[in-house]
Amino acid sequence: MLLTACSGSGSDSNRSSNSSMIFNLGTSGRNHIVTTVEDALLSRYGFRFNRQENTTEDIRFETLWKEMPIMSDETSAGYTDIRLRIMVNARPRSRATGTASTYSTRMEVECEATLTVGGNYQPVPITPEREEYIQEIADYLENEFKAGVM
């Protein structure tokens, strides 16, 4: 397993594989996480949700796969089409008082591409240019969560 650290204000980014990235986004209150994730992923970045779950135990968002404009280093790598899917999960930091007031939030981004026109999507290594785009999303969410800490 390859572990790498990405620059970013406090983001611990670990690659679980070269086709996905994981970010620890910090903590915030449940309502702030839900409204921030919905606003950011739907409005700011144009993703649509496949699944949403909001319980006292878990907050989960999973987007549909979104086809992205191809970047120059992806073209150089032989990718003909590319798509991303984002999962955001939050869990209570503590249950010591019986109810959770803050949640720790994590984001995973998966990347797939086709290597031939009309080919099937398959997991592919995330290129440096795509990594910058993904890091932008993680940084945005992390900064928003920091601003909303209770």
Short mmCIF file of C-alpha atoms in Angstrom, two decimals:
data_model
loop_
_atom_site.label_atom_id
_atom_site.label_comp_id
_atom_site.label_asym_id
_atom_site.label_seq_id
_atom_site.Cartn_x
_atom_site.Cartn_y
_atom_site.Cartn_z
CA MET A 1 0.00 0.00 0.00
CA LEU A 2 1.34 3.39 -1.00
CA LEU A 3 0.94 6.26 1.46
CA THR A 4 1.49 9.84 0.42
CA ALA A 5 0.86 13.16 2.06
CA CYS A 6 -0.68 15.99 0.11
CA SER A 7 -0.10 19.60 0.86
CA GLY A 8 -3.08 21.24 2.39
CA SER A 9 -3.99 22.88 5.62
CA GLY A 10 -4.09 19.93 7.97
CA SER A 11 -5.38 17.40 5.44
CA ASP A 12 -4.02 13.94 6.05
CA SER A 13 -4.39 12.53 2.59
CA ASN A 14 -3.58 8.88 2.16
CA ARG A 15 -3.85 6.99 -1.03
CA SER A 16 -5.46 3.67 -0.39
CA SER A 17 -4.67 2.86 -4.01
CA ASN A 18 -3.41 4.92 -6.90
CA SER A 19 -7.00 5.23 -8.22
CA SER A 20 -8.45 6.72 -5.02
CA MET A 21 -7.61 9.35 -2.45
CA ILE A 22 -8.74 9.64 1.17
CA PHE A 23 -8.87 12.86 3.19
CA ASN A 24 -9.55 13.52 6.86
CA LEU A 25 -11.52 16.77 6.73
CA GLY A 26 -11.77 17.59 10.43
CA THR A 27 -14.78 17.99 12.66
CA SER A 28 -18.00 19.97 12.73
CA GLY A 29 -21.61 19.77 13.85
CA ARG A 30 -24.01 17.45 12.07
CA ASN A 31 -26.21 20.12 10.46
CA HIS A 32 -23.17 22.07 9.29
CA ILE A 33 -21.64 18.97 7.70
CA VAL A 34 -24.87 18.09 5.89
CA THR A 35 -25.53 21.59 4.50
CA THR A 36 -21.86 22.15 3.59
CA VAL A 37 -21.49 18.84 1.75
CA GLU A 38 -24.79 19.27 -0.08
CA ASP A 39 -23.95 22.83 -1.11
CA ALA A 40 -20.36 22.09 -2.12
CA LEU A 41 -20.87 18.87 -4.05
CA LEU A 42 -24.19 19.80 -5.70
CA SER A 43 -23.87 23.52 -6.35
CA ARG A 44 -20.17 24.29 -6.38
CA TYR A 45 -18.78 21.14 -8.05
CA GLY A 46 -21.82 19.83 -9.96
CA PHE A 47 -22.05 16.30 -8.57
CA ARG A 48 -25.37 14.53 -8.00
CA PHE A 49 -26.07 12.23 -5.09
CA ASN A 50 -26.65 8.52 -5.45
CA ARG A 51 -27.12 7.97 -1.71
CA GLN A 52 -27.56 10.09 1.41
CA GLU A 53 -27.85 8.84 4.97
CA ASN A 54 -28.19 11.08 8.01
CA THR A 55 -28.60 9.26 11.33
CA THR A 56 -27.20 9.81 14.81
CA GLU A 57 -24.62 7.09 14.09
CA ASP A 58 -23.57 8.08 10.59
CA ILE A 59 -23.67 10.79 8.00
CA ARG A 60 -22.97 9.37 4.54
CA PHE A 61 -23.00 10.89 1.10
CA GLU A 62 -22.17 9.07 -2.10
CA THR A 63 -22.27 10.80 -5.46
CA LEU A 64 -23.06 9.28 -8.80
CA TRP A 65 -20.10 8.90 -11.12
CA LYS A 66 -19.47 12.24 -12.83
CA GLU A 67 -17.74 12.43 -16.18
CA MET A 68 -15.07 15.13 -16.09
CA PRO A 69 -13.34 17.16 -18.77
CA ILE A 70 -10.12 15.35 -19.63
CA MET A 71 -6.90 17.04 -18.52
CA SER A 72 -3.69 17.18 -20.55
CA ASP A 73 -1.77 14.74 -18.36
CA GLU A 74 -4.69 12.30 -18.54
CA THR A 75 -4.60 12.48 -22.33
CA SER A 76 -0.84 11.85 -22.19
CA ALA A 77 -1.49 8.83 -19.97
CA GLY A 78 -3.83 7.42 -22.65
CA TYR A 79 -7.15 8.09 -20.94
CA THR A 80 -9.99 8.84 -23.36
CA ASP A 81 -12.75 9.56 -20.79
CA ILE A 82 -12.56 10.06 -17.03
CA ARG A 83 -15.05 10.04 -14.18
CA LEU A 84 -15.02 10.59 -10.42
CA ARG A 85 -17.17 9.46 -7.51
CA ILE A 86 -17.02 11.05 -4.04
CA MET A 87 -17.99 9.53 -0.71
CA VAL A 88 -18.15 11.67 2.44
CA ASN A 89 -18.61 9.92 5.78
CA ALA A 90 -18.89 11.45 9.24
CA ARG A 91 -18.99 9.67 12.59
CA PRO A 92 -19.49 11.01 16.10
CA ARG A 93 -16.25 12.04 17.79
CA SER A 94 -17.48 10.94 21.19
CA ARG A 95 -20.51 9.43 22.80
CA ALA A 96 -19.39 10.19 26.36
CA THR A 97 -22.37 12.45 27.05
CA GLY A 98 -24.85 10.14 25.34
CA THR A 99 -25.37 12.31 22.26
CA ALA A 100 -22.97 13.37 19.57
CA SER A 101 -22.40 17.06 19.03
CA THR A 102 -19.40 16.93 16.70
CA TYR A 103 -18.55 14.52 13.96
CA SER A 104 -15.20 13.57 12.39
CA THR A 105 -15.46 13.75 8.62
CA ARG A 106 -13.61 11.85 5.92
CA MET A 107 -13.80 11.98 2.13
CA GLU A 108 -12.82 9.33 -0.41
CA VAL A 109 -12.59 10.03 -4.13
CA GLU A 110 -12.44 7.24 -6.72
CA CYS A 111 -11.21 7.70 -10.28
CA GLU A 112 -11.98 5.61 -13.35
CA ALA A 113 -11.16 6.11 -17.03
CA THR A 114 -11.49 4.47 -20.39
CA LEU A 115 -8.32 3.69 -22.28
CA THR A 116 -9.96 3.31 -25.69
CA VAL A 117 -12.85 5.15 -27.30
CA GLY A 118 -16.00 3.30 -26.32
CA GLY A 119 -14.10 1.12 -23.86
CA ASN A 120 -15.22 0.18 -20.38
CA TYR A 121 -14.36 2.32 -17.37
CA GLN A 122 -11.72 0.90 -15.07
CA PRO A 123 -9.78 2.20 -12.05
CA VAL A 124 -6.75 4.22 -13.17
CA PRO A 125 -3.94 6.10 -11.43
CA ILE A 126 -4.87 9.66 -10.50
CA THR A 127 -2.69 12.08 -12.45
CA PRO A 128 -1.08 15.14 -10.83
CA GLU A 129 -3.48 17.58 -12.53
CA ARG A 130 -6.54 15.58 -11.40
CA GLU A 131 -5.02 15.31 -7.92
CA GLU A 132 -4.92 19.13 -7.75
CA TYR A 133 -8.64 19.29 -8.59
CA ILE A 134 -9.49 16.67 -5.96
CA GLN A 135 -7.30 18.45 -3.40
CA GLU A 136 -9.23 21.69 -4.13
CA ILE A 137 -12.49 19.97 -3.15
CA ALA A 138 -10.95 18.54 0.03
CA ASP A 139 -9.43 21.90 0.99
CA TYR A 140 -12.74 23.67 0.42
CA LEU A 141 -14.68 21.23 2.62
CA GLU A 142 -12.00 21.23 5.32
CA ASN A 143 -11.96 25.02 5.48
CA GLU A 144 -15.76 25.17 5.63
CA PHE A 145 -15.82 22.64 8.47
CA LYS A 146 -13.20 24.63 10.39
CA ALA A 147 -15.33 27.77 10.01
CA GLY A 148 -18.38 25.98 11.39
CA VAL A 149 -16.85 24.27 14.43
CA MET A 150 -19.07 24.65 17.48
#
